[in-house]
Coordinates of C-alpha atoms in Angstrom, one line a residue:
S21 CA 23.6 -7.3 -3.2
F22 CA 26.2 -5.8 -0.8
T23 CA 26.0 -3.1 1.6
P24 CA 28.2 -0.2 0.3
G25 CA 31.8 -0.7 1.2
E26 CA 31.7 -4.4 1.8
R27 CA 33.2 -5.4 -1.6
G28 CA 34.2 -1.9 -2.7
T29 CA 37.6 -0.3 -2.9
I30 CA 36.4 3.1 -1.7
E31 CA 35.9 2.8 2.0
A32 CA 35.1 5.0 4.9
K33 CA 38.2 6.7 6.4
A34 CA 38.7 5.9 10.1
N35 CA 38.8 9.0 12.4
I36 CA 37.9 11.4 9.6
N37 CA 38.5 15.0 10.4
V38 CA 36.0 17.0 8.3
S39 CA 37.4 20.5 8.9
E40 CA 40.9 19.2 8.0
D41 CA 39.5 17.9 4.7
V42 CA 37.7 21.2 4.0
A43 CA 41.0 23.1 4.6
A44 CA 42.9 20.7 2.3
L45 CA 40.3 21.0 -0.4
R46 CA 40.3 24.8 -0.2
K47 CA 44.0 25.0 -0.4
A48 CA 44.0 22.7 -3.4
I49 CA 41.3 24.6 -5.2
E50 CA 42.0 28.2 -4.2
G51 CA 45.8 28.0 -4.5
I52 CA 47.6 28.9 -7.7
G53 CA 47.0 26.0 -10.0
T54 CA 44.9 23.1 -8.7
T55 CA 46.6 20.4 -6.7
D56 CA 45.0 17.4 -8.4
K57 CA 46.8 15.0 -6.0
T58 CA 45.0 16.3 -2.9
L59 CA 41.6 16.3 -4.6
I60 CA 42.1 12.7 -5.8
D61 CA 43.4 11.6 -2.5
I62 CA 40.4 12.9 -0.5
L63 CA 37.7 11.9 -3.0
T64 CA 38.9 8.3 -3.4
H65 CA 39.5 7.7 0.3
R66 CA 36.2 8.7 1.9
S67 CA 32.9 6.9 1.8
S68 CA 29.9 8.5 0.1
S69 CA 28.4 9.7 3.4
Q70 CA 31.7 11.1 4.6
K71 CA 32.0 13.1 1.3
Q72 CA 28.5 14.5 1.8
A73 CA 29.6 15.7 5.3
V74 CA 32.7 17.3 3.9
S75 CA 30.7 18.9 1.1
K76 CA 28.2 20.4 3.6
A77 CA 31.0 21.7 5.8
Y78 CA 32.8 23.1 2.7
E79 CA 29.6 25.0 1.8
E80 CA 29.2 26.3 5.3
T81 CA 32.8 27.5 5.4
T82 CA 33.1 29.0 1.9
K83 CA 29.5 29.7 1.0
R84 CA 30.3 27.9 -2.2
I85 CA 29.4 24.5 -3.6
L86 CA 32.2 21.9 -3.7
V87 CA 31.0 20.3 -6.9
N88 CA 30.8 23.7 -8.7
D89 CA 34.4 24.6 -7.5
L90 CA 35.6 21.3 -8.8
K91 CA 34.0 22.0 -12.2
G92 CA 35.5 25.5 -12.3
D93 CA 39.0 24.3 -11.4
T94 CA 39.5 21.1 -13.4
Q95 CA 38.5 20.1 -16.9
G96 CA 37.6 17.3 -19.3
S97 CA 37.6 13.7 -18.1
L98 CA 39.3 14.6 -14.8
E99 CA 36.5 17.1 -14.0
D100 CA 33.8 14.5 -14.8
L101 CA 35.5 12.0 -12.6
L102 CA 36.1 14.2 -9.6
V103 CA 32.6 15.7 -9.8
A104 CA 31.0 12.2 -9.9
L105 CA 33.1 11.1 -6.9
A106 CA 31.9 14.1 -4.9
R107 CA 28.2 13.6 -5.6
P108 CA 25.9 11.1 -3.9
P109 CA 25.5 7.8 -5.9
A110 CA 21.8 8.4 -6.4
V111 CA 22.5 11.9 -7.8
N112 CA 25.0 10.4 -10.3
D113 CA 22.5 7.7 -11.4
A114 CA 19.8 10.4 -11.8
K115 CA 22.1 12.6 -13.9
W116 CA 23.4 9.8 -16.1
L117 CA 19.8 8.6 -16.6
N118 CA 18.6 12.1 -17.4
K119 CA 21.4 12.6 -19.9
A120 CA 20.6 9.2 -21.5
I121 CA 16.9 10.2 -21.9
K122 CA 17.5 13.9 -22.8
G123 CA 19.9 13.5 -25.7
A124 CA 19.0 13.4 -29.3
G125 CA 17.5 9.9 -29.4
T126 CA 17.7 8.1 -26.1
D127 CA 21.1 6.6 -25.2
I128 CA 19.9 3.1 -24.9
N129 CA 23.1 1.7 -23.5
I130 CA 23.2 3.8 -20.4
L131 CA 19.5 3.3 -19.8
I132 CA 20.1 -0.5 -20.0
E133 CA 23.2 -0.5 -17.8
I134 CA 21.6 1.5 -15.0
L135 CA 18.2 -0.2 -14.9
A136 CA 19.5 -3.7 -15.4
S137 CA 22.2 -3.5 -12.7
R138 CA 20.7 -1.5 -9.8
T139 CA 18.9 -2.9 -6.9
N140 CA 15.3 -1.8 -6.0
K141 CA 16.7 0.4 -3.3
Q142 CA 19.1 2.1 -5.7
I143 CA 16.3 2.6 -8.3
K144 CA 14.1 4.2 -5.6
E145 CA 16.9 6.5 -4.5
L146 CA 17.8 7.5 -8.0
S147 CA 14.1 8.2 -8.8
A148 CA 13.9 10.5 -5.8
A149 CA 17.0 12.3 -6.8
Y150 CA 15.7 12.5 -10.4
A151 CA 12.3 13.9 -9.3
E152 CA 14.0 16.5 -7.1
K153 CA 15.9 17.9 -10.0
T154 CA 13.4 17.5 -12.9
K155 CA 10.1 17.5 -11.0
K156 CA 9.2 14.3 -12.8
T157 CA 9.9 10.7 -12.0
P158 CA 12.0 8.7 -14.4
M159 CA 8.9 6.6 -15.2
Q160 CA 6.9 9.7 -16.2
K161 CA 9.8 10.9 -18.4
L162 CA 10.5 7.5 -19.9
K163 CA 6.9 6.9 -20.8
T164 CA 7.3 9.6 -23.5
E165 CA 10.6 8.3 -24.7
V166 CA 10.4 4.5 -25.0
S167 CA 7.7 2.3 -26.7
G168 CA 6.9 -1.2 -27.7
D169 CA 8.1 -4.2 -25.8
F170 CA 11.4 -2.5 -25.0
G171 CA 9.5 0.3 -23.4
K172 CA 7.4 -2.1 -21.4
A173 CA 10.5 -3.8 -20.0
I174 CA 12.3 -0.5 -19.2
L175 CA 9.2 0.8 -17.4
L176 CA 8.9 -2.3 -15.3
L177 CA 12.6 -2.0 -14.3
A178 CA 12.2 1.7 -13.6
E179 CA 9.5 0.9 -11.0
G180 CA 12.1 -0.8 -8.9
A181 CA 9.6 -3.5 -8.0
R182 CA 11.6 -6.6 -8.7
D183 CA 10.7 -9.4 -6.2
E184 CA 13.2 -9.5 -3.4
S185 CA 12.5 -12.8 -1.7
T186 CA 15.7 -14.9 -1.2
N187 CA 14.2 -18.3 -1.0
V188 CA 14.1 -20.2 -4.2
N189 CA 11.5 -22.7 -5.1
A190 CA 13.1 -25.1 -7.7
D191 CA 9.7 -26.2 -9.1
K192 CA 8.7 -22.6 -9.8
A193 CA 12.0 -21.9 -11.4
R194 CA 11.5 -25.0 -13.6
E195 CA 8.1 -23.7 -14.5
D196 CA 9.5 -20.3 -15.5
A197 CA 12.3 -22.0 -17.5
K198 CA 9.7 -24.1 -19.3
A199 CA 7.5 -21.0 -20.0
L200 CA 10.6 -19.3 -21.5
Y201 CA 11.4 -22.3 -23.6
H202 CA 7.8 -22.4 -24.9
A203 CA 7.7 -18.7 -25.5
G204 CA 10.9 -18.7 -27.6
E205 CA 12.8 -21.7 -28.9
K206 CA 9.8 -24.0 -28.9
K207 CA 7.5 -21.6 -30.7
L208 CA 7.1 -20.2 -34.2
G209 CA 7.6 -16.5 -33.5
T210 CA 8.5 -15.3 -30.0
D211 CA 6.2 -14.3 -27.1
E212 CA 8.3 -11.4 -25.9
S213 CA 5.9 -10.5 -23.1
K214 CA 6.7 -13.8 -21.3
F215 CA 10.4 -13.0 -21.4
I216 CA 9.8 -9.5 -20.1
E217 CA 7.5 -10.6 -17.3
I218 CA 9.9 -13.2 -15.9
L219 CA 13.2 -11.4 -16.4
C220 CA 12.0 -8.0 -15.1
K221 CA 9.9 -9.1 -12.2
R222 CA 11.3 -12.3 -10.6
S223 CA 13.9 -12.2 -7.8
I224 CA 17.6 -12.5 -8.7
P225 CA 18.1 -15.8 -6.8
H226 CA 15.0 -17.3 -8.5
L227 CA 16.3 -16.2 -11.9
R228 CA 19.7 -17.7 -11.3
Q229 CA 17.9 -21.1 -10.7
T230 CA 15.7 -20.5 -13.7
I231 CA 18.7 -20.0 -15.9
L232 CA 20.2 -23.4 -14.7
E233 CA 16.8 -25.1 -15.3
Y234 CA 16.6 -23.5 -18.7
K235 CA 19.9 -25.1 -19.8
N236 CA 18.7 -28.5 -18.6
I237 CA 15.4 -28.2 -20.6
S238 CA 16.7 -26.7 -23.8
G239 CA 20.3 -27.7 -23.9
K240 CA 21.1 -24.0 -24.6
T241 CA 22.0 -21.1 -22.4
L242 CA 19.2 -18.6 -21.9
Q243 CA 21.4 -15.8 -23.2
K244 CA 22.0 -17.7 -26.5
S245 CA 18.2 -18.2 -26.9
I246 CA 17.5 -14.6 -26.3
E247 CA 20.1 -13.6 -28.9
K248 CA 18.5 -16.0 -31.4
E249 CA 14.8 -15.2 -30.7
I250 CA 14.8 -11.5 -29.9
S251 CA 16.4 -8.6 -31.6
G252 CA 17.2 -4.9 -31.2
D253 CA 17.0 -2.9 -27.9
L254 CA 14.9 -5.5 -26.1
E255 CA 17.6 -8.2 -26.9
E256 CA 20.3 -5.9 -25.5
L257 CA 18.2 -5.3 -22.3
L258 CA 17.3 -8.9 -21.6
V259 CA 20.9 -10.1 -22.2
A260 CA 22.1 -7.4 -19.8
I261 CA 19.6 -8.6 -17.2
V262 CA 20.8 -12.2 -17.6
K263 CA 24.4 -11.2 -17.3
C264 CA 23.7 -9.2 -14.1
V265 CA 21.7 -12.1 -12.7
M266 CA 24.7 -14.5 -13.3
S267 CA 27.3 -12.0 -12.1
T268 CA 27.0 -8.2 -11.9
P269 CA 30.7 -7.9 -11.4
A270 CA 31.4 -9.9 -14.6
Y271 CA 28.9 -7.7 -16.4
F272 CA 30.9 -4.6 -15.4
A273 CA 34.3 -6.2 -16.0
E274 CA 33.2 -6.7 -19.6
K275 CA 32.0 -3.1 -19.8
L276 CA 35.4 -1.8 -18.6
Y277 CA 37.2 -4.1 -21.0
K278 CA 35.2 -2.8 -23.9
S279 CA 35.7 0.8 -22.9
M280 CA 39.5 0.4 -23.1
K281 CA 39.7 -2.1 -26.0
G282 CA 40.8 -1.0 -29.5
A283 CA 42.0 2.5 -30.5
G284 CA 40.3 5.2 -28.5
T285 CA 39.2 5.0 -24.9
D286 CA 35.5 5.4 -24.0
E287 CA 36.2 7.7 -21.0
T288 CA 32.5 8.4 -20.2
T289 CA 31.8 4.7 -19.7
L290 CA 35.1 4.2 -17.8
T291 CA 34.3 7.0 -15.4
R292 CA 30.7 5.9 -14.9
V293 CA 31.5 2.3 -14.1
M294 CA 34.5 3.0 -11.9
V295 CA 32.6 5.6 -9.9
S296 CA 29.3 3.7 -9.6
R297 CA 31.0 0.5 -8.6
G298 CA 33.9 1.8 -6.5
E299 CA 32.0 1.6 -3.3
V300 CA 29.9 -1.4 -4.2
D301 CA 31.8 -4.3 -5.8
M302 CA 35.1 -3.2 -7.3
L303 CA 37.0 -6.0 -5.6
D304 CA 34.8 -8.5 -7.3
I305 CA 35.0 -6.7 -10.7
R306 CA 38.8 -6.8 -10.5
A307 CA 38.7 -10.6 -9.8
E308 CA 36.2 -11.2 -12.7
F309 CA 38.3 -9.0 -15.0
K310 CA 41.4 -11.2 -14.3
K311 CA 39.4 -14.3 -14.8
L312 CA 37.9 -13.2 -18.1
Y313 CA 40.9 -11.4 -19.7
Q314 CA 43.9 -12.9 -17.9
R315 CA 45.0 -9.3 -17.1
S316 CA 44.9 -7.1 -14.1
L317 CA 42.4 -4.2 -14.3
Y318 CA 44.9 -1.9 -12.6
K319 CA 47.5 -2.7 -15.3
E320 CA 44.9 -2.3 -18.1
I321 CA 44.0 1.1 -16.7
S322 CA 47.6 2.1 -16.3
S323 CA 48.4 1.3 -19.9
D324 CA 45.3 2.9 -21.3
V325 CA 44.9 6.3 -19.5
S326 CA 47.4 8.7 -18.2
G327 CA 47.8 12.0 -16.3
S328 CA 45.7 12.9 -13.2
Y329 CA 42.6 11.2 -14.8
G330 CA 44.5 7.9 -14.9
D331 CA 45.9 8.4 -11.4
C332 CA 42.4 8.9 -10.0
L333 CA 41.1 5.8 -11.8
K334 CA 44.0 3.7 -10.5
M335 CA 43.2 5.0 -6.9
I336 CA 39.6 3.8 -7.3
C337 CA 40.7 0.4 -8.7
G338 CA 43.5 -0.2 -6.3
E339 CA 46.4 -2.5 -7.2
D340 CA 45.3 -6.1 -7.8

């Protein structure tokens, strides 16, 4: 896991002048017609904490909330993108999670994406932001929405209690690999609880080793076994965990590819992934995208989305 900014494309601006930013934002928003270019430029070239400082100063100067002004002044996908860029990451995660739970039927994909890919720290922060808004923790809310083995796994992840030790014991990893093999491939029927316990609780480095050991023991990848042995939402979730364990950037490169593949563009996914990873690991996502699809992510975005929305996404991506 990286500290923000280390592998991101959105970085802190050196010698930031907050009052200059506020003046530029006001001019862009209050002038006749919004100047998208200024909004995009500021929101894609400041770190999250810098943007919070700018938002605070904006509110002190204008007695208005920047996010609300952005909503009132832009629309559609561009609005969603700029608003998300202006908000703290934990607030975005909380809002996306809430929307996923609140809709008619839970949006399993978003639930899985967020809970499978975030660190304990990110899950704790999103839980705090969630509780501040809804007066309930995600766990309390999820308890009433998810059930069965999938529910158990989701609630374990929502605790943000994954083991965080970095030293790997090869024997223990081999034991877990064996346990998974005997709970699935080697058994008539599948012991889902074993898969849930190991994949939702063990540390990422330990799981990486376990996945290697699993291949040695069973001759198959763990992902293939999960796809064969488990079905439905639980299968989707466990596969997402395995993908994130192997490479979170590759997991998101695939998400981006799928959001742009085929006829329409899934702009909500595109926005969510570009914003949530912009300050974290976008450089690695770009590299994985190239490796997986022999194309540049920047070119893919350029050919798929246009206008100010496309310009803003390209700024987050950066030319590769």
